[in-house]
Amino acid sequence: MADKVVLECTVCKQRNYNTFKNKKNTTERLELKKYCKFCKDHTMHKETK
C-alpha cells in the first residue's frame, strides 16, 4: 500500500528526506516542516516525483 516518496526543501531545492505515504488515504502531495541541513533552518519540504 505505502509508496516511497522524496521530500525536497522549498528554499534551496535539495532533496533531504525519504518517507512512505499511503496513496489511497492521502492523494495530494505531502508538505511537512522539516530541518534542512543545507539551509540550517526548519523549512517547508514538499513531495517530489
JSON list of N, CA, C and O in Angstrom, two decimals:
[
{"chain": "A", "resi": 1, "resn": "MET", "atom": "N", "xyz": [0.81, -1.21, 0.00]},
{"chain": "A", "resi": 1, "resn": "MET", "atom": "CA", "xyz": [0.00, 0.00, 0.00]},
{"chain": "A", "resi": 1, "resn": "MET", "atom": "C", "xyz": [0.85, 1.27, 0.00]},
{"chain": "A", "resi": 1, "resn": "MET", "atom": "O", "xyz": [0.62, 2.16, -0.78]},
{"chain": "A", "resi": 2, "resn": "ALA", "atom": "N", "xyz": [1.82, 1.34, 0.89]},
{"chain": "A", "resi": 2, "resn": "ALA", "atom": "CA", "xyz": [2.60, 2.56, 1.03]},
{"chain": "A", "resi": 2, "resn": "ALA", "atom": "C", "xyz": [3.68, 2.64, -0.04]},
{"chain": "A", "resi": 2, "resn": "ALA", "atom": "O", "xyz": [4.32, 1.64, -0.37]},
{"chain": "A", "resi": 3, "resn": "ASP", "atom": "N", "xyz": [3.85, 3.82, -0.59]},
{"chain": "A", "resi": 3, "resn": "ASP", "atom": "CA", "xyz": [4.87, 4.06, -1.60]},
{"chain": "A", "resi": 3, "resn": "ASP", "atom": "C", "xyz": [5.93, 5.01, -1.04]},
{"chain": "A", "resi": 3, "resn": "ASP", "atom": "O", "xyz": [5.64, 5.89, -0.24]},
{"chain": "A", "resi": 4, "resn": "LYS", "atom": "N", "xyz": [7.15, 4.84, -1.52]},
{"chain": "A", "resi": 4, "resn": "LYS", "atom": "CA", "xyz": [8.26, 5.68, -1.09]},
{"chain": "A", "resi": 4, "resn": "LYS", "atom": "C", "xyz": [8.18, 7.03, -1.81]},
{"chain": "A", "resi": 4, "resn": "LYS", "atom": "O", "xyz": [7.98, 7.07, -3.03]},
{"chain": "A", "resi": 5, "resn": "VAL", "atom": "N", "xyz": [8.31, 8.13, -1.08]},
{"chain": "A", "resi": 5, "resn": "VAL", "atom": "CA", "xyz": [8.32, 9.47, -1.65]},
{"chain": "A", "resi": 5, "resn": "VAL", "atom": "C", "xyz": [9.55, 10.23, -1.16]},
{"chain": "A", "resi": 5, "resn": "VAL", "atom": "O", "xyz": [10.11, 9.89, -0.12]},
{"chain": "A", "resi": 6, "resn": "VAL", "atom": "N", "xyz": [9.96, 11.23, -1.92]},
{"chain": "A", "resi": 6, "resn": "VAL", "atom": "CA", "xyz": [11.12, 12.04, -1.58]},
{"chain": "A", "resi": 6, "resn": "VAL", "atom": "C", "xyz": [10.63, 13.45, -1.25]},
{"chain": "A", "resi": 6, "resn": "VAL", "atom": "O", "xyz": [9.78, 14.00, -1.95]},
{"chain": "A", "resi": 7, "resn": "LEU", "atom": "N", "xyz": [11.18, 14.04, -0.18]},
{"chain": "A", "resi": 7, "resn": "LEU", "atom": "CA", "xyz": [10.82, 15.39, 0.22]},
{"chain": "A", "resi": 7, "resn": "LEU", "atom": "C", "xyz": [11.94, 16.35, -0.16]},
{"chain": "A", "resi": 7, "resn": "LEU", "atom": "O", "xyz": [13.11, 16.07, 0.09]},
{"chain": "A", "resi": 8, "resn": "GLU", "atom": "N", "xyz": [11.55, 17.48, -0.76]},
{"chain": "A", "resi": 8, "resn": "GLU", "atom": "CA", "xyz": [12.51, 18.47, -1.25]},
{"chain": "A", "resi": 8, "resn": "GLU", "atom": "C", "xyz": [12.27, 19.79, -0.53]},
{"chain": "A", "resi": 8, "resn": "GLU", "atom": "O", "xyz": [11.14, 20.22, -0.36]},
{"chain": "A", "resi": 9, "resn": "CYS", "atom": "N", "xyz": [13.35, 20.45, -0.14]},
{"chain": "A", "resi": 9, "resn": "CYS", "atom": "CA", "xyz": [13.27, 21.75, 0.52]},
{"chain": "A", "resi": 9, "resn": "CYS", "atom": "C", "xyz": [12.75, 22.79, -0.48]},
{"chain": "A", "resi": 9, "resn": "CYS", "atom": "O", "xyz": [13.22, 22.85, -1.61]},
{"chain": "A", "resi": 10, "resn": "THR", "atom": "N", "xyz": [11.81, 23.62, -0.05]},
{"chain": "A", "resi": 10, "resn": "THR", "atom": "CA", "xyz": [11.25, 24.64, -0.95]},
{"chain": "A", "resi": 10, "resn": "THR", "atom": "C", "xyz": [12.16, 25.84, -1.08]},
{"chain": "A", "resi": 10, "resn": "THR", "atom": "O", "xyz": [12.03, 26.61, -2.03]},
{"chain": "A", "resi": 11, "resn": "VAL", "atom": "N", "xyz": [13.13, 26.00, -0.18]},
{"chain": "A", "resi": 11, "resn": "VAL", "atom": "CA", "xyz": [14.04, 27.15, -0.22]},
{"chain": "A", "resi": 11, "resn": "VAL", "atom": "C", "xyz": [15.24, 26.87, -1.11]},
{"chain": "A", "resi": 11, "resn": "VAL", "atom": "O", "xyz": [15.51, 27.61, -2.05]},
{"chain": "A", "resi": 12, "resn": "CYS", "atom": "N", "xyz": [15.98, 25.81, -0.81]},
{"chain": "A", "resi": 12, "resn": "CYS", "atom": "CA", "xyz": [17.22, 25.53, -1.55]},
{"chain": "A", "resi": 12, "resn": "CYS", "atom": "C", "xyz": [17.08, 24.42, -2.59]},
{"chain": "A", "resi": 12, "resn": "CYS", "atom": "O", "xyz": [18.03, 24.13, -3.30]},
{"chain": "A", "resi": 13, "resn": "LYS", "atom": "N", "xyz": [15.92, 23.76, -2.65]},
{"chain": "A", "resi": 13, "resn": "LYS", "atom": "CA", "xyz": [15.61, 22.71, -3.64]},
{"chain": "A", "resi": 13, "resn": "LYS", "atom": "C", "xyz": [16.45, 21.45, -3.49]},
{"chain": "A", "resi": 13, "resn": "LYS", "atom": "O", "xyz": [16.59, 20.68, -4.42]},
{"chain": "A", "resi": 14, "resn": "GLN", "atom": "N", "xyz": [17.02, 21.23, -2.30]},
{"chain": "A", "resi": 14, "resn": "GLN", "atom": "CA", "xyz": [17.77, 20.00, -2.05]},
{"chain": "A", "resi": 14, "resn": "GLN", "atom": "C", "xyz": [16.80, 18.90, -1.63]},
{"chain": "A", "resi": 14, "resn": "GLN", "atom": "O", "xyz": [15.85, 19.16, -0.90]},
{"chain": "A", "resi": 15, "resn": "ARG", "atom": "N", "xyz": [17.06, 17.69, -2.07]},
{"chain": "A", "resi": 15, "resn": "ARG", "atom": "CA", "xyz": [16.22, 16.54, -1.67]},
{"chain": "A", "resi": 15, "resn": "ARG", "atom": "C", "xyz": [16.84, 15.92, -0.42]},
{"chain": "A", "resi": 15, "resn": "ARG", "atom": "O", "xyz": [17.89, 15.29, -0.48]},
{"chain": "A", "resi": 16, "resn": "ASN", "atom": "N", "xyz": [16.18, 16.12, 0.73]},
{"chain": "A", "resi": 16, "resn": "ASN", "atom": "CA", "xyz": [16.77, 15.77, 2.02]},
{"chain": "A", "resi": 16, "resn": "ASN", "atom": "C", "xyz": [16.20, 14.51, 2.65]},
{"chain": "A", "resi": 16, "resn": "ASN", "atom": "O", "xyz": [16.91, 13.80, 3.34]},
{"chain": "A", "resi": 17, "resn": "TYR", "atom": "N", "xyz": [14.92, 14.23, 2.47]},
{"chain": "A", "resi": 17, "resn": "TYR", "atom": "CA", "xyz": [14.27, 13.17, 3.23]},
{"chain": "A", "resi": 17, "resn": "TYR", "atom": "C", "xyz": [13.55, 12.19, 2.32]},
{"chain": "A", "resi": 17, "resn": "TYR", "atom": "O", "xyz": [13.00, 12.57, 1.29]},
{"chain": "A", "resi": 18, "resn": "ASN", "atom": "N", "xyz": [13.55, 10.91, 2.74]},
{"chain": "A", "resi": 18, "resn": "ASN", "atom": "CA", "xyz": [12.75, 9.87, 2.13]},
{"chain": "A", "resi": 18, "resn": "ASN", "atom": "C", "xyz": [11.74, 9.43, 3.16]},
{"chain": "A", "resi": 18, "resn": "ASN", "atom": "O", "xyz": [12.06, 9.30, 4.35]},
{"chain": "A", "resi": 19, "resn": "THR", "atom": "N", "xyz": [10.50, 9.17, 2.72]},
{"chain": "A", "resi": 19, "resn": "THR", "atom": "CA", "xyz": [9.47, 8.72, 3.64]},
{"chain": "A", "resi": 19, "resn": "THR", "atom": "C", "xyz": [8.48, 7.87, 2.87]},
{"chain": "A", "resi": 19, "resn": "THR", "atom": "O", "xyz": [8.59, 7.70, 1.66]},
{"chain": "A", "resi": 20, "resn": "PHE", "atom": "N", "xyz": [7.50, 7.32, 3.57]},
{"chain": "A", "resi": 20, "resn": "PHE", "atom": "CA", "xyz": [6.47, 6.50, 2.95]},
{"chain": "A", "resi": 20, "resn": "PHE", "atom": "C", "xyz": [5.12, 7.17, 3.10]},
{"chain": "A", "resi": 20, "resn": "PHE", "atom": "O", "xyz": [4.87, 7.86, 4.09]},
{"chain": "A", "resi": 21, "resn": "LYS", "atom": "N", "xyz": [4.25, 6.95, 2.10]},
{"chain": "A", "resi": 21, "resn": "LYS", "atom": "CA", "xyz": [2.92, 7.57, 2.11]},
{"chain": "A", "resi": 21, "resn": "LYS", "atom": "C", "xyz": [1.92, 6.57, 1.56]},
{"chain": "A", "resi": 21, "resn": "LYS", "atom": "O", "xyz": [2.19, 5.90, 0.56]},
{"chain": "A", "resi": 22, "resn": "ASN", "atom": "N", "xyz": [0.78, 6.46, 2.21]},
{"chain": "A", "resi": 22, "resn": "ASN", "atom": "CA", "xyz": [-0.31, 5.64, 1.71]},
{"chain": "A", "resi": 22, "resn": "ASN", "atom": "C", "xyz": [-1.10, 6.47, 0.69]},
{"chain": "A", "resi": 22, "resn": "ASN", "atom": "O", "xyz": [-1.79, 7.42, 1.06]},
{"chain": "A", "resi": 23, "resn": "LYS", "atom": "N", "xyz": [-0.99, 6.15, -0.59]},
{"chain": "A", "resi": 23, "resn": "LYS", "atom": "CA", "xyz": [-1.59, 6.95, -1.64]},
{"chain": "A", "resi": 23, "resn": "LYS", "atom": "C", "xyz": [-3.11, 6.81, -1.71]},
{"chain": "A", "resi": 23, "resn": "LYS", "atom": "O", "xyz": [-3.78, 7.63, -2.31]},
{"chain": "A", "resi": 24, "resn": "LYS", "atom": "N", "xyz": [-3.67, 5.76, -1.07]},
{"chain": "A", "resi": 24, "resn": "LYS", "atom": "CA", "xyz": [-5.13, 5.63, -1.03]},
{"chain": "A", "resi": 24, "resn": "LYS", "atom": "C", "xyz": [-5.74, 6.65, -0.08]},
{"chain": "A", "resi": 24, "resn": "LYS", "atom": "O", "xyz": [-6.78, 7.22, -0.36]},
{"chain": "A", "resi": 25, "resn": "ASN", "atom": "N", "xyz": [-5.09, 6.89, 1.06]},
{"chain": "A", "resi": 25, "resn": "ASN", "atom": "CA", "xyz": [-5.62, 7.81, 2.06]},
{"chain": "A", "resi": 25, "resn": "ASN", "atom": "C", "xyz": [-5.22, 9.25, 1.79]},
{"chain": "A", "resi": 25, "resn": "ASN", "atom": "O", "xyz": [-5.98, 10.16, 2.07]},
{"chain": "A", "resi": 26, "resn": "THR", "atom": "N", "xyz": [-4.02, 9.47, 1.26]},
{"chain": "A", "resi": 26, "resn": "THR", "atom": "CA", "xyz": [-3.50, 10.82, 1.04]},
{"chain": "A", "resi": 26, "resn": "THR", "atom": "C", "xyz": [-3.21, 10.98, -0.45]},
{"chain": "A", "resi": 26, "resn": "THR", "atom": "O", "xyz": [-2.16, 10.56, -0.92]},
{"chain": "A", "resi": 27, "resn": "THR", "atom": "N", "xyz": [-4.12, 11.58, -1.18]},
{"chain": "A", "resi": 27, "resn": "THR", "atom": "CA", "xyz": [-3.95, 11.71, -2.63]},
{"chain": "A", "resi": 27, "resn": "THR", "atom": "C", "xyz": [-3.14, 12.93, -3.01]},
{"chain": "A", "resi": 27, "resn": "THR", "atom": "O", "xyz": [-2.45, 12.92, -4.02]},
{"chain": "A", "resi": 28, "resn": "GLU", "atom": "N", "xyz": [-3.20, 14.00, -2.21]},
{"chain": "A", "resi": 28, "resn": "GLU", "atom": "CA", "xyz": [-2.44, 15.21, -2.53]},
{"chain": "A", "resi": 28, "resn": "GLU", "atom": "C", "xyz": [-1.00, 15.06, -2.05]},
{"chain": "A", "resi": 28, "resn": "GLU", "atom": "O", "xyz": [-0.66, 14.15, -1.29]},
{"chain": "A", "resi": 29, "resn": "ARG", "atom": "N", "xyz": [-0.14, 15.97, -2.49]},
{"chain": "A", "resi": 29, "resn": "ARG", "atom": "CA", "xyz": [1.28, 15.89, -2.15]},
{"chain": "A", "resi": 29, "resn": "ARG", "atom": "C", "xyz": [1.52, 16.30, -0.70]},
{"chain": "A", "resi": 29, "resn": "ARG", "atom": "O", "xyz": [0.87, 17.21, -0.19]},
{"chain": "A", "resi": 30, "resn": "LEU", "atom": "N", "xyz": [2.49, 15.64, -0.07]},
{"chain": "A", "resi": 30, "resn": "LEU", "atom": "CA", "xyz": [2.83, 15.94, 1.31]},
{"chain": "A", "resi": 30, "resn": "LEU", "atom": "C", "xyz": [3.57, 17.27, 1.41]},
{"chain": "A", "resi": 30, "resn": "LEU", "atom": "O", "xyz": [4.37, 17.61, 0.54]},
{"chain": "A", "resi": 31, "resn": "GLU", "atom": "N", "xyz": [3.29, 18.01, 2.47]},
{"chain": "A", "resi": 31, "resn": "GLU", "atom": "CA", "xyz": [4.03, 19.23, 2.81]},
{"chain": "A", "resi": 31, "resn": "GLU", "atom": "C", "xyz": [4.30, 19.18, 4.31]},
{"chain": "A", "resi": 31, "resn": "GLU", "atom": "O", "xyz": [3.38, 19.22, 5.10]},
{"chain": "A", "resi": 32, "resn": "LEU", "atom": "N", "xyz": [5.56, 19.07, 4.67]},
{"chain": "A", "resi": 32, "resn": "LEU", "atom": "CA", "xyz": [5.95, 18.98, 6.07]},
{"chain": "A", "resi": 32, "resn": "LEU", "atom": "C", "xyz": [7.03, 20.00, 6.38]},
{"chain": "A", "resi": 32, "resn": "LEU", "atom": "O", "xyz": [7.87, 20.31, 5.52]},
{"chain": "A", "resi": 33, "resn": "LYS", "atom": "N", "xyz": [7.01, 20.51, 7.60]},
{"chain": "A", "resi": 33, "resn": "LYS", "atom": "CA", "xyz": [8.06, 21.43, 8.03]},
{"chain": "A", "resi": 33, "resn": "LYS", "atom": "C", "xyz": [9.16, 20.60, 8.69]},
{"chain": "A", "resi": 33, "resn": "LYS", "atom": "O", "xyz": [8.95, 20.00, 9.73]},
{"chain": "A", "resi": 34, "resn": "LYS", "atom": "N", "xyz": [10.32, 20.53, 8.03]},
{"chain": "A", "resi": 34, "resn": "LYS", "atom": "CA", "xyz": [11.43, 19.70, 8.48]},
{"chain": "A", "resi": 34, "resn": "LYS", "atom": "C", "xyz": [12.71, 20.53, 8.50]},
{"chain": "A", "resi": 34, "resn": "LYS", "atom": "O", "xyz": [12.78, 21.59, 7.90]},
{"chain": "A", "resi": 35, "resn": "TYR", "atom": "N", "xyz": [13.74, 19.99, 9.17]},
{"chain": "A", "resi": 35, "resn": "TYR", "atom": "CA", "xyz": [15.02, 20.68, 9.26]},
{"chain": "A", "resi": 35, "resn": "TYR", "atom": "C", "xyz": [15.82, 20.41, 7.98]},
{"chain": "A", "resi": 35, "resn": "TYR", "atom": "O", "xyz": [15.98, 19.27, 7.56]},
{"chain": "A", "resi": 36, "resn": "CYS", "atom": "N", "xyz": [16.36, 21.46, 7.39]},
{"chain": "A", "resi": 36, "resn": "CYS", "atom": "CA", "xyz": [17.22, 21.36, 6.22]},
{"chain": "A", "resi": 36, "resn": "CYS", "atom": "C", "xyz": [18.65, 21.63, 6.65]},
{"chain": "A", "resi": 36, "resn": "CYS", "atom": "O", "xyz": [18.95, 22.72, 7.14]},
{"chain": "A", "resi": 37, "resn": "LYS", "atom": "N", "xyz": [19.54, 20.66, 6.45]},
{"chain": "A", "resi": 37, "resn": "LYS", "atom": "CA", "xyz": [20.93, 20.84, 6.88]},
{"chain": "A", "resi": 37, "resn": "LYS", "atom": "C", "xyz": [21.69, 21.79, 5.97]},
{"chain": "A", "resi": 37, "resn": "LYS", "atom": "O", "xyz": [22.73, 22.32, 6.35]},
{"chain": "A", "resi": 38, "resn": "PHE", "atom": "N", "xyz": [21.19, 22.05, 4.77]},
{"chain": "A", "resi": 38, "resn": "PHE", "atom": "CA", "xyz": [21.84, 22.99, 3.86]},
{"chain": "A", "resi": 38, "resn": "PHE", "atom": "C", "xyz": [21.46, 24.43, 4.20]},
{"chain": "A", "resi": 38, "resn": "PHE", "atom": "O", "xyz": [22.30, 25.32, 4.16]},
{"chain": "A", "resi": 39, "resn": "CYS", "atom": "N", "xyz": [20.20, 24.66, 4.53]},
{"chain": "A", "resi": 39, "resn": "CYS", "atom": "CA", "xyz": [19.74, 26.00, 4.94]},
{"chain": "A", "resi": 39, "resn": "CYS", "atom": "C", "xyz": [20.03, 26.27, 6.42]},
{"chain": "A", "resi": 39, "resn": "CYS", "atom": "O", "xyz": [19.99, 27.41, 6.86]},
{"chain": "A", "resi": 40, "resn": "LYS", "atom": "N", "xyz": [20.24, 25.20, 7.19]},
{"chain": "A", "resi": 40, "resn": "LYS", "atom": "CA", "xyz": [20.43, 25.27, 8.64]},
{"chain": "A", "resi": 40, "resn": "LYS", "atom": "C", "xyz": [19.24, 25.93, 9.34]},
{"chain": "A", "resi": 40, "resn": "LYS", "atom": "O", "xyz": [19.39, 26.78, 10.21]},
{"chain": "A", "resi": 41, "resn": "ASP", "atom": "N", "xyz": [18.03, 25.51, 8.92]},
{"chain": "A", "resi": 41, "resn": "ASP", "atom": "CA", "xyz": [16.80, 26.07, 9.46]},
{"chain": "A", "resi": 41, "resn": "ASP", "atom": "C", "xyz": [15.65, 25.09, 9.19]},
{"chain": "A", "resi": 41, "resn": "ASP", "atom": "O", "xyz": [15.78, 24.21, 8.34]},
{"chain": "A", "resi": 42, "resn": "HIS", "atom": "N", "xyz": [14.55, 25.26, 9.90]},
{"chain": "A", "resi": 42, "resn": "HIS", "atom": "CA", "xyz": [13.34, 24.49, 9.63]},
{"chain": "A", "resi": 42, "resn": "HIS", "atom": "C", "xyz": [12.60, 25.17, 8.48]},
{"chain": "A", "resi": 42, "resn": "HIS", "atom": "O", "xyz": [12.23, 26.34, 8.58]},
{"chain": "A", "resi": 43, "resn": "THR", "atom": "N", "xyz": [12.38, 24.42, 7.41]},
{"chain": "A", "resi": 43, "resn": "THR", "atom": "CA", "xyz": [11.71, 24.95, 6.22]},
{"chain": "A", "resi": 43, "resn": "THR", "atom": "C", "xyz": [10.64, 23.98, 5.77]},
{"chain": "A", "resi": 43, "resn": "THR", "atom": "O", "xyz": [10.61, 22.80, 6.21]},
{"chain": "A", "resi": 44, "resn": "MET", "atom": "N", "xyz": [9.76, 24.42, 4.88]},
{"chain": "A", "resi": 44, "resn": "MET", "atom": "CA", "xyz": [8.75, 23.55, 4.32]},
{"chain": "A", "resi": 44, "resn": "MET", "atom": "C", "xyz": [9.40, 22.62, 3.29]},
{"chain": "A", "resi": 44, "resn": "MET", "atom": "O", "xyz": [10.22, 23.05, 2.49]},
{"chain": "A", "resi": 45, "resn": "HIS", "atom": "N", "xyz": [9.04, 21.36, 3.36]},
{"chain": "A", "resi": 45, "resn": "HIS", "atom": "CA", "xyz": [9.51, 20.36, 2.41]},
{"chain": "A", "resi": 45, "resn": "HIS", "atom": "C", "xyz": [8.28, 19.78, 1.70]},
{"chain": "A", "resi": 45, "resn": "HIS", "atom": "O", "xyz": [7.30, 19.43, 2.33]},
{"chain": "A", "resi": 46, "resn": "LYS", "atom": "N", "xyz": [8.38, 19.70, 0.36]},
{"chain": "A", "resi": 46, "resn": "LYS", "atom": "CA", "xyz": [7.27, 19.18, -0.44]},
{"chain": "A", "resi": 46, "resn": "LYS", "atom": "C", "xyz": [7.68, 17.87, -1.09]},
{"chain": "A", "resi": 46, "resn": "LYS", "atom": "O", "xyz": [8.84, 17.63, -1.39]},
{"chain": "A", "resi": 47, "resn": "GLU", "atom": "N", "xyz": [6.67, 17.06, -1.36]},
{"chain": "A", "resi": 47, "resn": "GLU", "atom": "CA", "xyz": [6.88, 15.78, -2.03]},
{"chain": "A", "resi": 47, "resn": "GLU", "atom": "C", "xyz": [7.24, 16.02, -3.50]},
{"chain": "A", "resi": 47, "resn": "GLU", "atom": "O", "xyz": [6.63, 16.84, -4.17]},
{"chain": "A", "resi": 48, "resn": "THR", "atom": "N", "xyz": [8.21, 15.27, -4.00]},
{"chain": "A", "resi": 48, "resn": "THR", "atom": "CA", "xyz": [8.59, 15.34, -5.40]},
{"chain": "A", "resi": 48, "resn": "THR", "atom": "C", "xyz": [8.34, 13.99, -6.06]},
{"chain": "A", "resi": 48, "resn": "THR", "atom": "O", "xyz": [8.07, 13.01, -5.38]},
{"chain": "A", "resi": 49, "resn": "LYS", "atom": "N", "xyz": [8.48, 13.97, -7.36]},
{"chain": "A", "resi": 49, "resn": "LYS", "atom": "CA", "xyz": [8.29, 12.70, -8.08]},
{"chain": "A", "resi": 49, "resn": "LYS", "atom": "C", "xyz": [9.58, 11.93, -8.15]},
{"chain": "A", "resi": 49, "resn": "LYS", "atom": "O", "xyz": [10.65, 12.46, -8.05]}
]
